Structures are given as structure tokens and as C-alpha cells.
Amino acid sequence: MCAASIPPVAPAQAGLFDTGPLSLLHDAEGGVSYHPGLIDRPVADQWFDWLREHVPWKAQQRPMYDRVVDVPRLVASWHLEDGGLPDCLRDAGALLRDSLAVPFNSVGLNYYRDGRDSVAPHNDKLHSLVAGHPIALLSLGSVRRMTIRSKQSGHRGIHIDLEPGSLLLMSHQSQLHYEHGVPKTREPVGPRISLAFRVRPPAAG
Ligand SMILES: O=C(O)CCC(=O)C(=O)O
Ligand SMILES: [Fe+2]
């Protein structure tokens, strides 16, 4: 079980978001914001260790032009109602649902083994999201840098270092106008896991 020896959820000492959210982009739905220290570091580390070892990580492939290429990270996903949902994912989901008042019902996990793993610039697929609700990315493990860039050419991107225990909140609307990604790096970075909480329409699970 994850987090068996500690309280199910331990938001940072000073309270949820008290360590200072950073507003990165604005729109009518809250834009994009960064919230360091959502989860206390020892809890974040314990969740990371447990998930890394116990999640049935999947290597995926996808077509690219006339080839099939490896997706450069490992993934997993759960519906938050699933019986086999690990405790720490249930706790993290409950914390986010309660504190943000968003009915998150799914979590997608990304495992970046080292600096060669990445996610290319993209927006999350809007057809499999319920409009009006944000995407919440909870980071565990090593720091990785995210780049967020306007889809309009000529705009410089924003770079944000995603620390363990932090939350990045992206509005649904932001997915229309911005792309986000975690580029590969030659820096000697350790492994990182991100938990992406979303509100899926019932049919999409
Ligand atoms: O690892 C991250 O923080 C980003 C993951 C992501 O963009 C996604 O799962 O769609
Ligand atoms: Fe994404």
C-alpha cells in the first residue's frame, strides 16, 4: 500500500497553496498556475517510490509519418472509481477534488526515467475532457522543466521547473491556445512521475 504509515494526505504545513501560487497565464477559466508545496516532501517522496515500483508501467508506440516510434516515457492510467486504484492516487484525487472543487474522475501517470524521456509539445485532447474543468498535474520525484508556448507563432515560451509535491493547474480553455511539453535534457536529471488528473466525459471513462 502506498502511504500506509503516514496520514493519507498531508498538504504542506502552512496549508494548501500558502507557499505562494504563481500565475503563469490568464484566461477566463483561471489560466495556468503553479502551486509549489501542495504535498509535503516526505509524502511526495513516499508516493514516488511506491508508484515507481508498483505501477504496471506500459511502454507505448505511436505512428510517426511512415514509421512506428517508441513513446519516450512510460505511462499508466486509472479511473478514480476503479477498485484497484492505489491508495496514494485515491488520496491525491480526493485532495484535489476537495480543495479545487473539481470533480476529477481520471488520472494519467507519466514516468520519465531520465533526461531522454520527454513529452512533445501538445495540448490535451479536448474531446476527451469535460469543458470548463482544469487539468491538474501533480509532480513527484526529480525536477523537470516544462515549456508552455502559445500556438500563435512569434511568442516566446514560458519555462517552469516542476518541483516534487507541486501542482500545475491548466484551464480547459488554455488547451485551445497553448501547448505544453517536457523537453529532453542533457542535464543529469533523476526520474520523475507526473499525475495528470482530468475530468473525462462518462463515455470516455
Ligand atoms: O509530465 C507532465 O507534467 C506533463 C504530462 C502531460 O502533459 C500529459 O500527460 O498530457
Ligand atoms: Fe498534457
PDB file of C-alpha atoms and ligand atoms in Angstrom:
ATOM      1  CA  MET A   1       0.000   0.000   0.000  1.00  0.00           C
ATOM      2  CA  CYS A   2       1.236   3.489  -0.585  1.00  0.00           C
ATOM      3  CA  ALA A   3       1.279   5.955   2.305  1.00  0.00           C
ATOM      4  CA  ALA A   4       0.373   3.283   4.835  1.00  0.00           C
ATOM      5  CA  SER A   5       2.476   4.706   7.664  1.00  0.00           C
ATOM      6  CA  ILE A   6       1.561   8.363   7.348  1.00  0.00           C
ATOM      7  CA  PRO A   7      -1.695  10.317   7.266  1.00  0.00           C
ATOM      8  CA  PRO A   8      -3.472   9.681   3.964  1.00  0.00           C
ATOM      9  CA  VAL A   9      -2.850  13.189   2.707  1.00  0.00           C
ATOM     10  CA  ALA A  10      -0.568  15.800   4.201  1.00  0.00           C
ATOM     11  CA  PRO A  11      -0.834  19.144   2.463  1.00  0.00           C
ATOM     12  CA  ALA A  12       2.174  21.385   3.065  1.00  0.00           C
ATOM     13  CA  GLN A  13       2.446  22.644   6.636  1.00  0.00           C
ATOM     14  CA  ALA A  14       1.309  26.178   6.099  1.00  0.00           C
ATOM     15  CA  GLY A  15      -1.828  24.949   4.360  1.00  0.00           C
ATOM     16  CA  LEU A  16      -2.935  24.370   0.845  1.00  0.00           C
ATOM     17  CA  PHE A  17      -1.292  26.783  -1.590  1.00  0.00           C
ATOM     18  CA  ASP A  18       0.161  29.002   1.200  1.00  0.00           C
ATOM     19  CA  THR A  19       3.655  28.657  -0.228  1.00  0.00           C
ATOM     20  CA  GLY A  20       2.626  31.027  -2.981  1.00  0.00           C
ATOM     21  CA  PRO A  21       0.928  30.167  -6.223  1.00  0.00           C
ATOM     22  CA  LEU A  22       2.425  31.614  -9.356  1.00  0.00           C
ATOM     23  CA  SER A  23       0.025  32.739 -12.039  1.00  0.00           C
ATOM     24  CA  LEU A  24       1.646  31.984 -15.396  1.00  0.00           C
ATOM     25  CA  LEU A  25      -1.111  32.712 -17.895  1.00  0.00           C
ATOM     26  CA  HIS A  26      -4.507  34.310 -17.660  1.00  0.00           C
ATOM     27  CA  ASP A  27      -7.845  33.453 -19.174  1.00  0.00           C
ATOM     28  CA  ALA A  28     -11.496  33.474 -18.127  1.00  0.00           C
ATOM     29  CA  GLU A  29     -11.134  30.000 -16.522  1.00  0.00           C
ATOM     30  CA  GLY A  30      -8.133  30.663 -14.290  1.00  0.00           C
ATOM     31  CA  GLY A  31      -5.425  30.282 -16.928  1.00  0.00           C
ATOM     32  CA  VAL A  32      -2.318  28.354 -15.937  1.00  0.00           C
ATOM     33  CA  SER A  33      -0.909  28.497 -12.409  1.00  0.00           C
ATOM     34  CA  TYR A  34       1.877  26.811 -10.467  1.00  0.00           C
ATOM     35  CA  HIS A  35       1.459  25.818  -6.822  1.00  0.00           C
ATOM     36  CA  PRO A  36       4.663  24.643  -5.128  1.00  0.00           C
ATOM     37  CA  GLY A  37       4.492  22.547  -1.986  1.00  0.00           C
ATOM     38  CA  LEU A  38       0.978  21.213  -2.376  1.00  0.00           C
ATOM     39  CA  ILE A  39       2.174  17.913  -0.912  1.00  0.00           C
ATOM     40  CA  ASP A  40       4.820  17.718   1.817  1.00  0.00           C
ATOM     41  CA  ARG A  41       8.129  16.462   0.522  1.00  0.00           C
ATOM     42  CA  PRO A  42       8.301  13.235   2.595  1.00  0.00           C
ATOM     43  CA  VAL A  43       4.839  12.265   1.350  1.00  0.00           C
ATOM     44  CA  ALA A  44       5.699  13.156  -2.234  1.00  0.00           C
ATOM     45  CA  ASP A  45       8.859  11.032  -1.951  1.00  0.00           C
ATOM     46  CA  GLN A  46       6.995   8.102  -0.453  1.00  0.00           C
ATOM     47  CA  TRP A  47       4.350   8.227  -3.209  1.00  0.00           C
ATOM     48  CA  PHE A  48       7.076   8.432  -5.852  1.00  0.00           C
ATOM     49  CA  ASP A  49       8.926   5.392  -4.503  1.00  0.00           C
ATOM     50  CA  TRP A  50       5.770   3.330  -4.225  1.00  0.00           C
ATOM     51  CA  LEU A  51       4.400   4.257  -7.652  1.00  0.00           C
ATOM     52  CA  ARG A  52       7.694   3.736  -9.423  1.00  0.00           C
ATOM     53  CA  GLU A  53       7.943   0.215  -8.075  1.00  0.00           C
ATOM     54  CA  HIS A  54       4.328  -0.980  -8.140  1.00  0.00           C
ATOM     55  CA  VAL A  55       2.529   0.646 -11.072  1.00  0.00           C
ATOM     56  CA  PRO A  56       2.210  -1.654 -14.109  1.00  0.00           C
ATOM     57  CA  TRP A  57       4.043   0.811 -16.347  1.00  0.00           C
ATOM     58  CA  LYS A  58       3.353   0.495 -20.056  1.00  0.00           C
ATOM     59  CA  ALA A  59       5.690   1.275 -22.925  1.00  0.00           C
ATOM     60  CA  GLN A  60       3.674   2.584 -25.857  1.00  0.00           C
ATOM     61  CA  GLN A  61       4.369   3.098 -29.514  1.00  0.00           C
ATOM     62  CA  ARG A  62       2.795   5.512 -31.922  1.00  0.00           C
ATOM     63  CA  PRO A  63       2.865   6.040 -35.664  1.00  0.00           C
ATOM     64  CA  MET A  64       5.006   8.924 -36.884  1.00  0.00           C
ATOM     65  CA  TYR A  65       4.905   9.554 -40.621  1.00  0.00           C
ATOM     66  CA  ASP A  66       5.770   6.172 -42.173  1.00  0.00           C
ATOM     67  CA  ARG A  67       7.311   4.698 -39.026  1.00  0.00           C
ATOM     68  CA  VAL A  68       6.242   3.468 -35.610  1.00  0.00           C
ATOM     69  CA  VAL A  69       8.220   5.074 -32.779  1.00  0.00           C
ATOM     70  CA  ASP A  70       8.502   4.403 -29.046  1.00  0.00           C
ATOM     71  CA  VAL A  71       6.712   6.904 -26.814  1.00  0.00           C
ATOM     72  CA  PRO A  72       9.643   8.298 -24.797  1.00  0.00           C
ATOM     73  CA  ARG A  73       8.237   7.690 -21.302  1.00  0.00           C
ATOM     74  CA  LEU A  74       6.210   5.024 -19.516  1.00  0.00           C
ATOM     75  CA  VAL A  75       2.522   5.529 -18.808  1.00  0.00           C
ATOM     76  CA  ALA A  76      -0.411   4.174 -16.818  1.00  0.00           C
ATOM     77  CA  SER A  77      -3.953   5.360 -16.136  1.00  0.00           C
ATOM     78  CA  TRP A  78      -6.885   4.748 -13.826  1.00  0.00           C
ATOM     79  CA  HIS A  79     -10.426   5.844 -13.470  1.00  0.00           C
ATOM     80  CA  LEU A  80     -10.664   7.255  -9.949  1.00  0.00           C
ATOM     81  CA  GLU A  81     -13.568   4.900  -9.217  1.00  0.00           C
ATOM     82  CA  ASP A  82     -11.524   1.819 -10.139  1.00  0.00           C
ATOM     83  CA  GLY A  83     -11.390  -0.821  -7.418  1.00  0.00           C
ATOM     84  CA  GLY A  84      -7.655  -1.373  -7.847  1.00  0.00           C
ATOM     85  CA  LEU A  85      -6.771   2.317  -7.567  1.00  0.00           C
ATOM     86  CA  PRO A  86      -3.636   2.664  -5.389  1.00  0.00           C
ATOM     87  CA  ASP A  87      -4.220   4.463  -2.082  1.00  0.00           C
ATOM     88  CA  CYS A  88      -1.941   7.391  -2.852  1.00  0.00           C
ATOM     89  CA  LEU A  89      -3.765   8.097  -6.120  1.00  0.00           C
ATOM     90  CA  ARG A  90      -7.082   7.950  -4.308  1.00  0.00           C
ATOM     91  CA  ASP A  91      -5.735  10.322  -1.639  1.00  0.00           C
ATOM     92  CA  ALA A  92      -4.264  12.717  -4.183  1.00  0.00           C
ATOM     93  CA  GLY A  93      -7.505  12.696  -6.183  1.00  0.00           C
ATOM     94  CA  ALA A  94      -9.587  13.363  -3.064  1.00  0.00           C
ATOM     95  CA  LEU A  95      -7.300  16.229  -2.026  1.00  0.00           C
ATOM     96  CA  LEU A  96      -7.585  17.861  -5.435  1.00  0.00           C
ATOM     97  CA  ARG A  97     -11.323  17.282  -5.735  1.00  0.00           C
ATOM     98  CA  ASP A  98     -11.953  18.809  -2.311  1.00  0.00           C
ATOM     99  CA  SER A  99      -9.526  21.703  -2.476  1.00  0.00           C
ATOM    100  CA  LEU A 100     -10.267  22.736  -6.057  1.00  0.00           C
ATOM    101  CA  ALA A 101     -13.951  21.724  -6.107  1.00  0.00           C
ATOM    102  CA  VAL A 102     -13.374  19.957  -9.416  1.00  0.00           C
ATOM    103  CA  PRO A 103     -14.948  16.501  -9.998  1.00  0.00           C
ATOM    104  CA  PHE A 104     -11.761  14.807 -11.237  1.00  0.00           C
ATOM    105  CA  ASN A 105     -12.544  11.243 -12.330  1.00  0.00           C
ATOM    106  CA  SER A 106      -9.370  10.064 -14.064  1.00  0.00           C
ATOM    107  CA  VAL A 107      -5.636  10.062 -13.508  1.00  0.00           C
ATOM    108  CA  GLY A 108      -2.948   9.503 -16.113  1.00  0.00           C
ATOM    109  CA  LEU A 109       0.598   8.764 -14.954  1.00  0.00           C
ATOM    110  CA  ASN A 110       3.788   9.600 -16.820  1.00  0.00           C
ATOM    111  CA  TYR A 111       7.136   8.149 -15.757  1.00  0.00           C
ATOM    112  CA  TYR A 112      10.206   9.953 -17.115  1.00  0.00           C
ATOM    113  CA  ARG A 113      13.091   7.576 -16.395  1.00  0.00           C
ATOM    114  CA  ASP A 114      15.837  10.102 -17.196  1.00  0.00           C
ATOM    115  CA  GLY A 115      16.572  13.154 -19.344  1.00  0.00           C
ATOM    116  CA  ARG A 116      15.973  11.182 -22.544  1.00  0.00           C
ATOM    117  CA  ASP A 117      12.318  10.749 -21.640  1.00  0.00           C
ATOM    118  CA  SER A 118      10.003  13.592 -22.593  1.00  0.00           C
ATOM    119  CA  VAL A 119       6.607  14.656 -23.789  1.00  0.00           C
ATOM    120  CA  ALA A 120       6.476  16.623 -27.025  1.00  0.00           C
ATOM    121  CA  PRO A 121       4.632  19.961 -27.125  1.00  0.00           C
ATOM    122  CA  HIS A 122       0.901  19.271 -27.274  1.00  0.00           C
ATOM    123  CA  ASN A 123      -2.438  20.302 -25.900  1.00  0.00           C
ATOM    124  CA  ASP A 124      -4.510  17.741 -24.043  1.00  0.00           C
ATOM    125  CA  LYS A 125      -7.210  16.295 -26.281  1.00  0.00           C
ATOM    126  CA  LEU A 126     -10.299  18.374 -25.731  1.00  0.00           C
ATOM    127  CA  HIS A 127     -12.770  15.764 -26.983  1.00  0.00           C
ATOM    128  CA  SER A 128     -11.907  13.546 -24.041  1.00  0.00           C
ATOM    129  CA  LEU A 129     -12.234  16.313 -21.436  1.00  0.00           C
ATOM    130  CA  VAL A 130     -15.310  17.949 -19.937  1.00  0.00           C
ATOM    131  CA  ALA A 131     -15.280  21.652 -20.847  1.00  0.00           C
ATOM    132  CA  GLY A 132     -14.838  24.162 -18.055  1.00  0.00           C
ATOM    133  CA  HIS A 133     -12.733  21.924 -15.800  1.00  0.00           C
ATOM    134  CA  PRO A 134      -8.953  22.263 -15.424  1.00  0.00           C
ATOM    135  CA  ILE A 135      -6.212  19.637 -15.776  1.00  0.00           C
ATOM    136  CA  ALA A 136      -4.161  19.220 -12.593  1.00  0.00           C
ATOM    137  CA  LEU A 137      -0.565  17.955 -12.866  1.00  0.00           C
ATOM    138  CA  LEU A 138       0.987  16.759  -9.626  1.00  0.00           C
ATOM    139  CA  SER A 139       4.766  16.248  -9.777  1.00  0.00           C
ATOM    140  CA  LEU A 140       6.776  13.633  -7.872  1.00  0.00           C
ATOM    141  CA  GLY A 141      10.469  12.742  -7.976  1.00  0.00           C
ATOM    142  CA  SER A 142      13.071  14.835  -9.735  1.00  0.00           C
ATOM    143  CA  VAL A 143      12.507  18.340 -11.037  1.00  0.00           C
ATOM    144  CA  ARG A 144      11.806  18.582 -14.769  1.00  0.00           C
ATOM    145  CA  ARG A 145      11.282  21.734 -16.772  1.00  0.00           C
ATOM    146  CA  MET A 146       8.010  22.290 -18.597  1.00  0.00           C
ATOM    147  CA  THR A 147       7.693  24.601 -21.556  1.00  0.00           C
ATOM    148  CA  ILE A 148       4.376  26.294 -22.267  1.00  0.00           C
ATOM    149  CA  ARG A 149       4.064  28.083 -25.555  1.00  0.00           C
ATOM    150  CA  SER A 150       1.356  29.981 -27.361  1.00  0.00           C
ATOM    151  CA  LYS A 151       0.157  28.288 -30.530  1.00  0.00           C
ATOM    152  CA  GLN A 152       0.438  31.657 -32.263  1.00  0.00           C
ATOM    153  CA  SER A 153       3.863  31.889 -33.785  1.00  0.00           C
ATOM    154  CA  GLY A 154       6.267  34.556 -32.629  1.00  0.00           C
ATOM    155  CA  HIS A 155       5.540  34.198 -28.921  1.00  0.00           C
ATOM    156  CA  ARG A 156       8.269  33.153 -26.532  1.00  0.00           C
ATOM    157  CA  GLY A 157       7.542  30.228 -24.287  1.00  0.00           C
ATOM    158  CA  ILE A 158       7.328  30.092 -20.510  1.00  0.00           C
ATOM    159  CA  HIS A 159       9.658  27.670 -18.713  1.00  0.00           C
ATOM    160  CA  ILE A 160       8.676  26.372 -15.330  1.00  0.00           C
ATOM    161  CA  ASP A 161      10.585  23.906 -13.148  1.00  0.00           C
ATOM    162  CA  LEU A 162       8.076  21.414 -11.766  1.00  0.00           C
ATOM    163  CA  GLU A 163       9.192  20.529  -8.249  1.00  0.00           C
ATOM    164  CA  PRO A 164       8.212  17.406  -6.325  1.00  0.00           C
ATOM    165  CA  GLY A 165       4.958  17.972  -4.461  1.00  0.00           C
ATOM    166  CA  SER A 166       3.933  20.839  -6.744  1.00  0.00           C
ATOM    167  CA  LEU A 167       0.762  21.267  -8.745  1.00  0.00           C
ATOM    168  CA  LEU A 168       0.397  22.825 -12.176  1.00  0.00           C
ATOM    169  CA  LEU A 169      -3.179  23.780 -12.974  1.00  0.00           C
ATOM    170  CA  MET A 170      -4.157  24.350 -16.592  1.00  0.00           C
ATOM    171  CA  SER A 171      -7.596  25.583 -17.565  1.00  0.00           C
ATOM    172  CA  HIS A 172      -9.575  23.774 -20.221  1.00  0.00           C
ATOM    173  CA  GLN A 173      -9.519  26.942 -22.291  1.00  0.00           C
ATOM    174  CA  SER A 174      -5.736  27.174 -22.106  1.00  0.00           C
ATOM    175  CA  GLN A 175      -5.568  23.964 -24.144  1.00  0.00           C
ATOM    176  CA  LEU A 176      -7.056  25.842 -27.087  1.00  0.00           C
ATOM    177  CA  HIS A 177      -4.354  28.484 -27.170  1.00  0.00           C
ATOM    178  CA  TYR A 178      -1.235  26.950 -25.639  1.00  0.00           C
ATOM    179  CA  GLU A 179       0.905  23.842 -25.959  1.00  0.00           C
ATOM    180  CA  HIS A 180       2.840  22.295 -23.089  1.00  0.00           C
ATOM    181  CA  GLY A 181       5.685  19.802 -23.096  1.00  0.00           C
ATOM    182  CA  VAL A 182       8.591  18.423 -21.086  1.00  0.00           C
ATOM    183  CA  PRO A 183      11.627  18.518 -23.376  1.00  0.00           C
ATOM    184  CA  LYS A 184      14.506  16.086 -23.260  1.00  0.00           C
ATOM    185  CA  THR A 185      17.545  17.378 -21.403  1.00  0.00           C
ATOM    186  CA  ARG A 186      21.261  16.595 -21.332  1.00  0.00           C
ATOM    187  CA  GLU A 187      21.366  17.666 -17.678  1.00  0.00           C
ATOM    188  CA  PRO A 188      21.817  14.694 -15.348  1.00  0.00           C
ATOM    189  CA  VAL A 189      18.228  14.543 -14.085  1.00  0.00           C
ATOM    190  CA  GLY A 190      16.761  11.751 -11.989  1.00  0.00           C
ATOM    191  CA  PRO A 191      13.436  10.023 -12.568  1.00  0.00           C
ATOM    192  CA  ARG A 192      10.130  11.891 -12.330  1.00  0.00           C
ATOM    193  CA  ILE A 193       6.485  10.821 -12.205  1.00  0.00           C
ATOM    194  CA  SER A 194       3.605  13.145 -13.016  1.00  0.00           C
ATOM    195  CA  LEU A 195      -0.013  12.509 -12.097  1.00  0.00           C
ATOM    196  CA  ALA A 196      -2.431  14.163 -14.521  1.00  0.00           C
ATOM    197  CA  PHE A 197      -5.920  14.491 -13.045  1.00  0.00           C
ATOM    198  CA  ARG A 198      -8.716  15.200 -15.513  1.00  0.00           C
ATOM    199  CA  VAL A 199     -12.497  15.288 -15.774  1.00  0.00           C
ATOM    200  CA  ARG A 200     -13.470  12.852 -18.525  1.00  0.00           C
ATOM    201  CA  PRO A 201     -16.932  12.620 -20.066  1.00  0.00           C
ATOM    202  CA  PRO A 202     -18.737   9.440 -18.891  1.00  0.00           C
ATOM    203  CA  ALA A 203     -18.341   7.592 -22.208  1.00  0.00           C
ATOM    204  CA  ALA A 204     -14.575   8.208 -22.347  1.00  0.00           C
ATOM    205  CA  GLY A 205     -14.078   6.791 -18.835  1.00  0.00           C
TER     206      GLY A 205
HETATM  207  O1  LIG B   1       4.551  15.318 -17.077  1.00  0.00           O
HETATM  208  C1  LIG B   1       3.920  16.354 -17.113  1.00  0.00           C
HETATM  209  O2  LIG B   1       3.932  17.171 -16.201  1.00  0.00           O
HETATM  210  C2  LIG B   1       3.081  16.650 -18.344  1.00  0.00           C
HETATM  211  C3  LIG B   1       2.256  15.490 -18.778  1.00  0.00           C
HETATM  212  C4  LIG B   1       1.262  15.852 -19.843  1.00  0.00           C
HETATM  213  O3  LIG B   1       1.320  16.889 -20.435  1.00  0.00           O
HETATM  214  C5  LIG B   1       0.173  14.923 -20.158  1.00  0.00           C
HETATM  215  O4  LIG B   1       0.092  13.832 -19.565  1.00  0.00           O
HETATM  216  O5  LIG B   1      -0.661  15.253 -21.015  1.00  0.00           O
HETATM  217 FE    FE B   2      -0.519  17.248 -21.485  1.00  0.00          FE
END
